[in-house]
Short mmCIF file of C-alpha atoms in Angstrom, two decimals:
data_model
loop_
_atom_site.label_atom_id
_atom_site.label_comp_id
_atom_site.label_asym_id
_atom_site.label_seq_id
_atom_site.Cartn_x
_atom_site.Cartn_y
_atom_site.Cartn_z
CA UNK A 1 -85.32 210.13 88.09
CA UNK A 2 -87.19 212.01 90.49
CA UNK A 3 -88.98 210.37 93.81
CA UNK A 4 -92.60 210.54 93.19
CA UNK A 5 -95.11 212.24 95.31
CA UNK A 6 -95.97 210.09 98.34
CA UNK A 7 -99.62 208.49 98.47
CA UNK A 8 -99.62 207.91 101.90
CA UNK A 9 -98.84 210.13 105.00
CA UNK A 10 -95.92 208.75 106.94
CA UNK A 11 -96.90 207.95 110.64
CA UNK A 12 -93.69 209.18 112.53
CA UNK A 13 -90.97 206.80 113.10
CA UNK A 14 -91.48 204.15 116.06
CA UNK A 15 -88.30 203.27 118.56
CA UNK A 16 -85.48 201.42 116.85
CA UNK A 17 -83.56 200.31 120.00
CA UNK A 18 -80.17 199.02 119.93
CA UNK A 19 -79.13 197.09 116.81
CA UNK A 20 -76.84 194.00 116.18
CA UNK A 21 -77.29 194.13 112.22
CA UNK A 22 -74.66 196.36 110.81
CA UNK A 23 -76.00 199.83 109.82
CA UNK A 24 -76.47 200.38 106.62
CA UNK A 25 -75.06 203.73 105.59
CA UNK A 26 -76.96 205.93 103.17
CA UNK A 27 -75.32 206.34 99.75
CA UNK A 28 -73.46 209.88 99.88
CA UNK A 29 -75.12 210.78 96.54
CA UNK A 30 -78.90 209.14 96.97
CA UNK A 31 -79.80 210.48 93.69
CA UNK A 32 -76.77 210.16 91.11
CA UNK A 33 -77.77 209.03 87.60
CA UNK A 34 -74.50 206.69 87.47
CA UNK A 35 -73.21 203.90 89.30
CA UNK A 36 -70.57 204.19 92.56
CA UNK A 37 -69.43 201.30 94.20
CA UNK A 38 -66.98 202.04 97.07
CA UNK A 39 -65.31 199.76 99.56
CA UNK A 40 -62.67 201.05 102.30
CA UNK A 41 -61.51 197.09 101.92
CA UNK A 42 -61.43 196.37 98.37
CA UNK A 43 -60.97 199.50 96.15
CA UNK A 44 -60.22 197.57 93.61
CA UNK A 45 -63.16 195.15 93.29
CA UNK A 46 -65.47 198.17 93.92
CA UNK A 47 -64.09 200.08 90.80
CA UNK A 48 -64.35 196.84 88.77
CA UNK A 49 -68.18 196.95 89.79
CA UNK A 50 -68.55 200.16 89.22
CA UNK A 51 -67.13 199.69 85.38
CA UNK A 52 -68.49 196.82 84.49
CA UNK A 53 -72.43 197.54 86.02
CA UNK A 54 -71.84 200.84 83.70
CA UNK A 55 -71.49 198.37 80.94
CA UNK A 56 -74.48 196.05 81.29
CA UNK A 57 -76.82 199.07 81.10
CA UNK A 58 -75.01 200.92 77.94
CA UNK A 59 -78.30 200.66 75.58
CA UNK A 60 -80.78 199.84 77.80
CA UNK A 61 -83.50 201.85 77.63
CA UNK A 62 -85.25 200.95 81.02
CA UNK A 63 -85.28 203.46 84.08
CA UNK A 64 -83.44 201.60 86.74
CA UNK A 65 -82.27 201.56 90.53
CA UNK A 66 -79.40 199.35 92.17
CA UNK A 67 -78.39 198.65 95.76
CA UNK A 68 -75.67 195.93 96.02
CA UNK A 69 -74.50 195.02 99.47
CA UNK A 70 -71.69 193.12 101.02
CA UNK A 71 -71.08 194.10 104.57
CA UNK A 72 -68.05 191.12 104.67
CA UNK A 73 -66.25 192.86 102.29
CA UNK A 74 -67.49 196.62 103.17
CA UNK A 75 -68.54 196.86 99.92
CA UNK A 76 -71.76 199.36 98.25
CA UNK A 77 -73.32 199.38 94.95
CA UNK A 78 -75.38 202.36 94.25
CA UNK A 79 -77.47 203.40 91.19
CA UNK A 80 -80.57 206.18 92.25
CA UNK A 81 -81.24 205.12 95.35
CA UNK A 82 -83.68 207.06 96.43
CA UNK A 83 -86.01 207.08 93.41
CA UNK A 84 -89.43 205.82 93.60
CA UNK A 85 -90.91 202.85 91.89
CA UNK A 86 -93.91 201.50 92.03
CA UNK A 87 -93.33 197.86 94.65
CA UNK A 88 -95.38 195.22 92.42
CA UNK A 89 -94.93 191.89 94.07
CA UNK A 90 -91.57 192.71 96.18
CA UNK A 91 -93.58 194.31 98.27
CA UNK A 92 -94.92 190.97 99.36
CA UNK A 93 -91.35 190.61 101.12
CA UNK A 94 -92.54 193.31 103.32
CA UNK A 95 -96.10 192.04 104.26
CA UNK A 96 -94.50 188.60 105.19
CA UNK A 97 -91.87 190.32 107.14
CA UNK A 98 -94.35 192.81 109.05
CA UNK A 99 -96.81 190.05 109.62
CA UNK A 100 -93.89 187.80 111.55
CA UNK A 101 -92.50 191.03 113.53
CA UNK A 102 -96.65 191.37 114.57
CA UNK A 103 -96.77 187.52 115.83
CA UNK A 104 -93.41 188.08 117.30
CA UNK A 105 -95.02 191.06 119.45
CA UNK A 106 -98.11 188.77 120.18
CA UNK A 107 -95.57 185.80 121.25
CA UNK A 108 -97.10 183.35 119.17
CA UNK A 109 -96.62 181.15 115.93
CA UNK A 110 -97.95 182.11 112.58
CA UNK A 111 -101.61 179.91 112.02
CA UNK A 112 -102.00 177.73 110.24
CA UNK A 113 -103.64 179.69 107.65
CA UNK A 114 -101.41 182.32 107.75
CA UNK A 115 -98.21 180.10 107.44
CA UNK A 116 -100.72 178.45 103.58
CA UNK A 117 -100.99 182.16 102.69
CA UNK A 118 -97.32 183.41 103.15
CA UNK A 119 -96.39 180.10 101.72
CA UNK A 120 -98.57 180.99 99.05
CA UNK A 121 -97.38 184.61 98.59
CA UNK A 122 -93.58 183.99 98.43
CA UNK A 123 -93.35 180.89 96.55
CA UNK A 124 -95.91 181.16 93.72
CA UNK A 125 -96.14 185.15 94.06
CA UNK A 126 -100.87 184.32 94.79
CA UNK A 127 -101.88 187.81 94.58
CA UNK A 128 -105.14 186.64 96.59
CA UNK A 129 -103.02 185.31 99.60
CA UNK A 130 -100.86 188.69 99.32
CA UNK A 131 -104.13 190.59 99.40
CA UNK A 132 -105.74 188.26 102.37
CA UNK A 133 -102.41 188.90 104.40
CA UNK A 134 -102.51 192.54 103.72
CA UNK A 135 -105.83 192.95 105.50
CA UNK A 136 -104.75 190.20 107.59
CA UNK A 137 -101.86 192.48 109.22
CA UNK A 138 -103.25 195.71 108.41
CA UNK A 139 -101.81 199.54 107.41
CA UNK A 140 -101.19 200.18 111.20
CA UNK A 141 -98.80 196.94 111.76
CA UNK A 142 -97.76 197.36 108.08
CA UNK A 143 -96.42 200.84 109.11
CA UNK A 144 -95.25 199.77 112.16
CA UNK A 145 -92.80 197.33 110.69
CA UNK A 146 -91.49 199.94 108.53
CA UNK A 147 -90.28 202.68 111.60
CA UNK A 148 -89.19 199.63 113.61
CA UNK A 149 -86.80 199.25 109.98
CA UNK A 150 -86.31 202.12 109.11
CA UNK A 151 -87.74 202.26 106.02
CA UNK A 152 -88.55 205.70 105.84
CA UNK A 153 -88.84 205.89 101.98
CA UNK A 154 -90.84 203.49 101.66
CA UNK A 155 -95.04 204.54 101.20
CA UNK A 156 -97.79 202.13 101.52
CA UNK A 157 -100.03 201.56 98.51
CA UNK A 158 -103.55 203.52 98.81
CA UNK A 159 -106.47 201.16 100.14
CA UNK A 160 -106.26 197.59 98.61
CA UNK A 161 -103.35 198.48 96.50
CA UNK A 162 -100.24 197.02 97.97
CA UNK A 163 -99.15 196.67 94.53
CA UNK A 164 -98.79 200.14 94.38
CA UNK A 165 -96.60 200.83 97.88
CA UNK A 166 -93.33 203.04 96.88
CA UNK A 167 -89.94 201.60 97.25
CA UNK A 168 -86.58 202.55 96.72
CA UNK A 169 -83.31 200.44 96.10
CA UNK A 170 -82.25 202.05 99.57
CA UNK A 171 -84.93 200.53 101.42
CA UNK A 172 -85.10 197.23 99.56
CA UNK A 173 -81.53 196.69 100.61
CA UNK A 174 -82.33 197.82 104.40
CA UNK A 175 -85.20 194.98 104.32
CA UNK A 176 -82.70 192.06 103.37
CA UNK A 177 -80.00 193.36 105.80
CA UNK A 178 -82.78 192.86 108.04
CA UNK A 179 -83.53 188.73 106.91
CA UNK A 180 -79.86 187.85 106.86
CA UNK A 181 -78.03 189.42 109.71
CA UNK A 182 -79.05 189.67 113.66
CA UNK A 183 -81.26 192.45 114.75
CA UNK A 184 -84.26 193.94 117.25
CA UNK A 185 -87.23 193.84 114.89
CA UNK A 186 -86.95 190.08 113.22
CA UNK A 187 -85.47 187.19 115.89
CA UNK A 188 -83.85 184.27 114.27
CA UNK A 189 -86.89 182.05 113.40
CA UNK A 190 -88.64 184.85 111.55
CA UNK A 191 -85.97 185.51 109.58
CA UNK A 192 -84.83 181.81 108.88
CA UNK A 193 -88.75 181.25 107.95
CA UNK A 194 -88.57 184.33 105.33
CA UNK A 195 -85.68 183.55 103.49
CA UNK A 196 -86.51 179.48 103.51
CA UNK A 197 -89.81 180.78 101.50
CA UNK A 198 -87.84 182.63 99.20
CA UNK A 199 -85.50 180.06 98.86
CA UNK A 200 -88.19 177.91 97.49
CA UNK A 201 -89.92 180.11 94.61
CA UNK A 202 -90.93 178.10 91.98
CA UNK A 203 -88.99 177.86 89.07
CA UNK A 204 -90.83 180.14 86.42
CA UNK A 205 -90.35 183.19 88.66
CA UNK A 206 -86.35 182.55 89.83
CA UNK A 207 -85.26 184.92 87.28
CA UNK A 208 -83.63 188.11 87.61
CA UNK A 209 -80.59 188.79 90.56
CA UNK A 210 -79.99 184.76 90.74
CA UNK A 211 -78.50 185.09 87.05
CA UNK A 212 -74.44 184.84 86.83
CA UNK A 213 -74.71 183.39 90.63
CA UNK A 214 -72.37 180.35 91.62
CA UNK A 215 -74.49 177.72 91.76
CA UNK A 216 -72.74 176.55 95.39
CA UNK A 217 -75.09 179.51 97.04
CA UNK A 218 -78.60 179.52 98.39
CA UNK A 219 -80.18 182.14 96.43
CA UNK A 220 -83.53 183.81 98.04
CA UNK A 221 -85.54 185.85 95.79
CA UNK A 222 -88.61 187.90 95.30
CA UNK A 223 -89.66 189.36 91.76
CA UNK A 224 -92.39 191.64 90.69
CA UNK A 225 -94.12 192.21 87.64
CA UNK A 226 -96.86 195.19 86.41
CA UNK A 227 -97.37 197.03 83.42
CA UNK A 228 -99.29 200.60 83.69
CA UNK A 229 -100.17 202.93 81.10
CA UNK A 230 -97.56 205.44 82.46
CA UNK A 231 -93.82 204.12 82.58
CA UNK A 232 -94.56 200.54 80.91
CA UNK A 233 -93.69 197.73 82.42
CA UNK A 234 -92.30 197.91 85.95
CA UNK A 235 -90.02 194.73 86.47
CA UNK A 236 -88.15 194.14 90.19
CA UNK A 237 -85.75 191.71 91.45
CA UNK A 238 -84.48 191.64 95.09
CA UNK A 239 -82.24 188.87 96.03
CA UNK A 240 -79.68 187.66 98.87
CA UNK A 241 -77.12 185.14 98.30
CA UNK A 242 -75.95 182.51 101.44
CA UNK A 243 -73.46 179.94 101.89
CA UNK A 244 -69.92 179.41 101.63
CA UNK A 245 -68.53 182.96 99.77
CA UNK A 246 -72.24 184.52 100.11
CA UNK A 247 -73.53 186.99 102.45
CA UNK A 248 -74.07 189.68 99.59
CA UNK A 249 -77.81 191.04 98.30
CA UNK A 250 -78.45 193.00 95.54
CA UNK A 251 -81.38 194.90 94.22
CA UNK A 252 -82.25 196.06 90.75
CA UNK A 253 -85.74 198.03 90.15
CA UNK A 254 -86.76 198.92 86.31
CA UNK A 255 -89.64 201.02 84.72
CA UNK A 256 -89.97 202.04 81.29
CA UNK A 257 -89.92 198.53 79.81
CA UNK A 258 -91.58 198.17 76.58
CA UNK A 259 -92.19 194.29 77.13
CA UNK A 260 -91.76 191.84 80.51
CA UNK A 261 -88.73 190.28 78.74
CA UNK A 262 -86.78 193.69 78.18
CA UNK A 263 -86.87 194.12 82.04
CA UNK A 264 -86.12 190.61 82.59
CA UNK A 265 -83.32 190.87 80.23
CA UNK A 266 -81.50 194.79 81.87
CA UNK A 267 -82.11 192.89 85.66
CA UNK A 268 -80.00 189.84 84.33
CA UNK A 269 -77.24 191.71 82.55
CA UNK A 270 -76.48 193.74 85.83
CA UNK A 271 -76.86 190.82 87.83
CA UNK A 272 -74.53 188.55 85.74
CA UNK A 273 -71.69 191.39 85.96
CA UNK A 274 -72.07 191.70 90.19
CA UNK A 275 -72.65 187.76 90.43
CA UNK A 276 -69.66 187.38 88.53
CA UNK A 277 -67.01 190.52 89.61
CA UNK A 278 -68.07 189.05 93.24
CA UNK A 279 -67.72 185.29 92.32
CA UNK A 280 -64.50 185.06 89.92
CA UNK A 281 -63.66 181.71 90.79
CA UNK A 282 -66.73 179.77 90.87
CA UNK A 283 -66.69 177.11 88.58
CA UNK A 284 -71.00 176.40 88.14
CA UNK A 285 -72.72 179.67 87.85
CA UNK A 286 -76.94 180.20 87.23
CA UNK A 287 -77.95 180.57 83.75
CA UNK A 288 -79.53 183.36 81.72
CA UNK A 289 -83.45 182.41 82.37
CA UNK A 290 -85.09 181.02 79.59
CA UNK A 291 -88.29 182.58 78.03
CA UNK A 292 -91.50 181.19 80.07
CA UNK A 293 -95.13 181.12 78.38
CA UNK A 294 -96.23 183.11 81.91
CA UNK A 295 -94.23 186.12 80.95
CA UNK A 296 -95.86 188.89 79.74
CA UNK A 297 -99.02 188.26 82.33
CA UNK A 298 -99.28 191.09 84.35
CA UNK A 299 -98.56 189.37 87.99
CA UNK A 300 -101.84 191.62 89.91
CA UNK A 301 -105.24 193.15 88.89
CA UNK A 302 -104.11 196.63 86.99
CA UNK A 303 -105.79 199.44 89.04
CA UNK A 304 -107.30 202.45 86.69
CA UNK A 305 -106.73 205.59 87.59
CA UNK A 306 -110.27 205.91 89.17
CA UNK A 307 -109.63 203.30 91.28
CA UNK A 308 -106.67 204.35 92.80
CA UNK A 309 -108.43 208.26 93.61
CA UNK A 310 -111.30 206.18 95.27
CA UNK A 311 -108.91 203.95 97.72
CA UNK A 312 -106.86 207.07 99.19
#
């Protein structure tokens, strides 16, 4: 799959600074069509991955990206990296995170209207709160979070769009290194507050990555969901796992999915074969999800084509 053409000039990357969260290192083939796991630690596990993600997409028919990380174990999961998808709702990760590193910089506390409207925007995916944020932080602090992450592939959607921002598996992966491990750009009760929202999505949207996972973990998820005439459905799950054996994320991004449920279905195959290969010994694991009457509801407006040329 081939990156798409970026909607929005890149402002040049900000200063990093000294890290403490381990760097991630970029896949040494960002665009290979099949899956490489690799781990100096555990060659073994990493070629079971590799094997057994290979299986869960034999068939599948949907255009799809994986990042699986587990810095404990030195262990990398990638599947095209580097190719483009349009964000949906995970982007929503990204406006809560760059609205926290902008109240860090102003040394103060979310409001109390912000703190209802990331509430709002995590747990029950409200497309008006994500929208009300997104103006509420703005493309120049929205940007800014991204150089101070180094999220360099990721492109912010045109105008109102945010629906529409380009990610990659790469940088999905970069942005939950950033919520689970000490670093410069989130402090601890940013990062505590982000995943403690995504710990508490509602139970109609915890599908996806959390599949196969031992139930003894604190899952924190974000899913996205939006059909376009071009590419069907796009369906996203990003996910990190905590607790006692956790400490791993994983990231699987679809297009070309003839219904919600087909995506639903490819993200929960792969999932169930990392969750497990990483897990062997738990006893209680998450279940496949169960059909819900809210799937197949697009989860944002659907732009048209003249829209989109009018907001850039």
């Amino acid at each position: 799959m081939k990156p798409r053409r970026r909607l929005i000039t890149v402002i040049a990357a900000g200063l990093f600074g000294s890290i403490l969260v381990p760097l991630l290192a970029p896949p040494a083939s960002a665009a290979a069509s099949s899956v490489s796991c690799r781990s100096s630690s555990h060659p073994v596990l990493a070629a079971r991955l590799d094997r057994d993600i290979d299986r869960a997409l034999r068939g599948r028919g949907s255009a799809v990206a994986v990042g699986v990380d587990d810095p404990g174990r030195r262990l990398q999961c990638w599947l095209n990296s580097s190719a483009h998808f349009d964000s949906a709702s995970v982007v929503k990760v990204t406006i809560l995170s760059a609205l926290l590193r902008k109240a860090q910089e102003q040394h103060r506390y979310l409001t109390r209207t912000e703190a209802l409207l990331a509430k709002e925007m995590i747990t029950e995916s409200d497309n008006y709160a994500a929208s009300a944020l997104w103006d509420d932080v703005g493309r120049y602090d929205l940007q800014h979070f991204l150089n101070l992450a180094r999220m360099t592939q990721t492109y912010l959607g045109p105008g109102p769009y945010w629906g529409l921002t380009q990610i990659t598996a790469y940088n999905e992966v970069l942005l939950l290194r950033l919520l689970v491990n000490q670093n410069r750009v989130l402090d601890t009760s940013s990062r505590d507050y982000a995943l403690g929202l995504m710990a508490r999505v509602i139970p109609a949207q915890r599908w996806g990555v959390p599949a196969g996972a031992p139930t003894s973990l604190t899952v924190h998820v974000k899913n996205g969901w939006l059909p376009l005439l071009t590419h069907g459905w796009r369906i996203h799950s990003i996910g990190t796992f905590t607790g006692p054996g956790g400490g791993y994320s994983i990231v699987v991004l679809t297009e070309d999915n003839p219904t919600m449920t087909y995506g639903i279905d490819t993200i929960e195959a792969i999932a169930r074969a990392i969750n497990h290969d990483l897990n062997p010994a738990a006893r209680s694991r998450v279940p496949s999800s169960e059909f819900s009457p809210s799937w197949g509801t697009p989860d944002e407006s659907i732009p048209t084509v003249a829209d989109i040329s009018g907001a850039r």
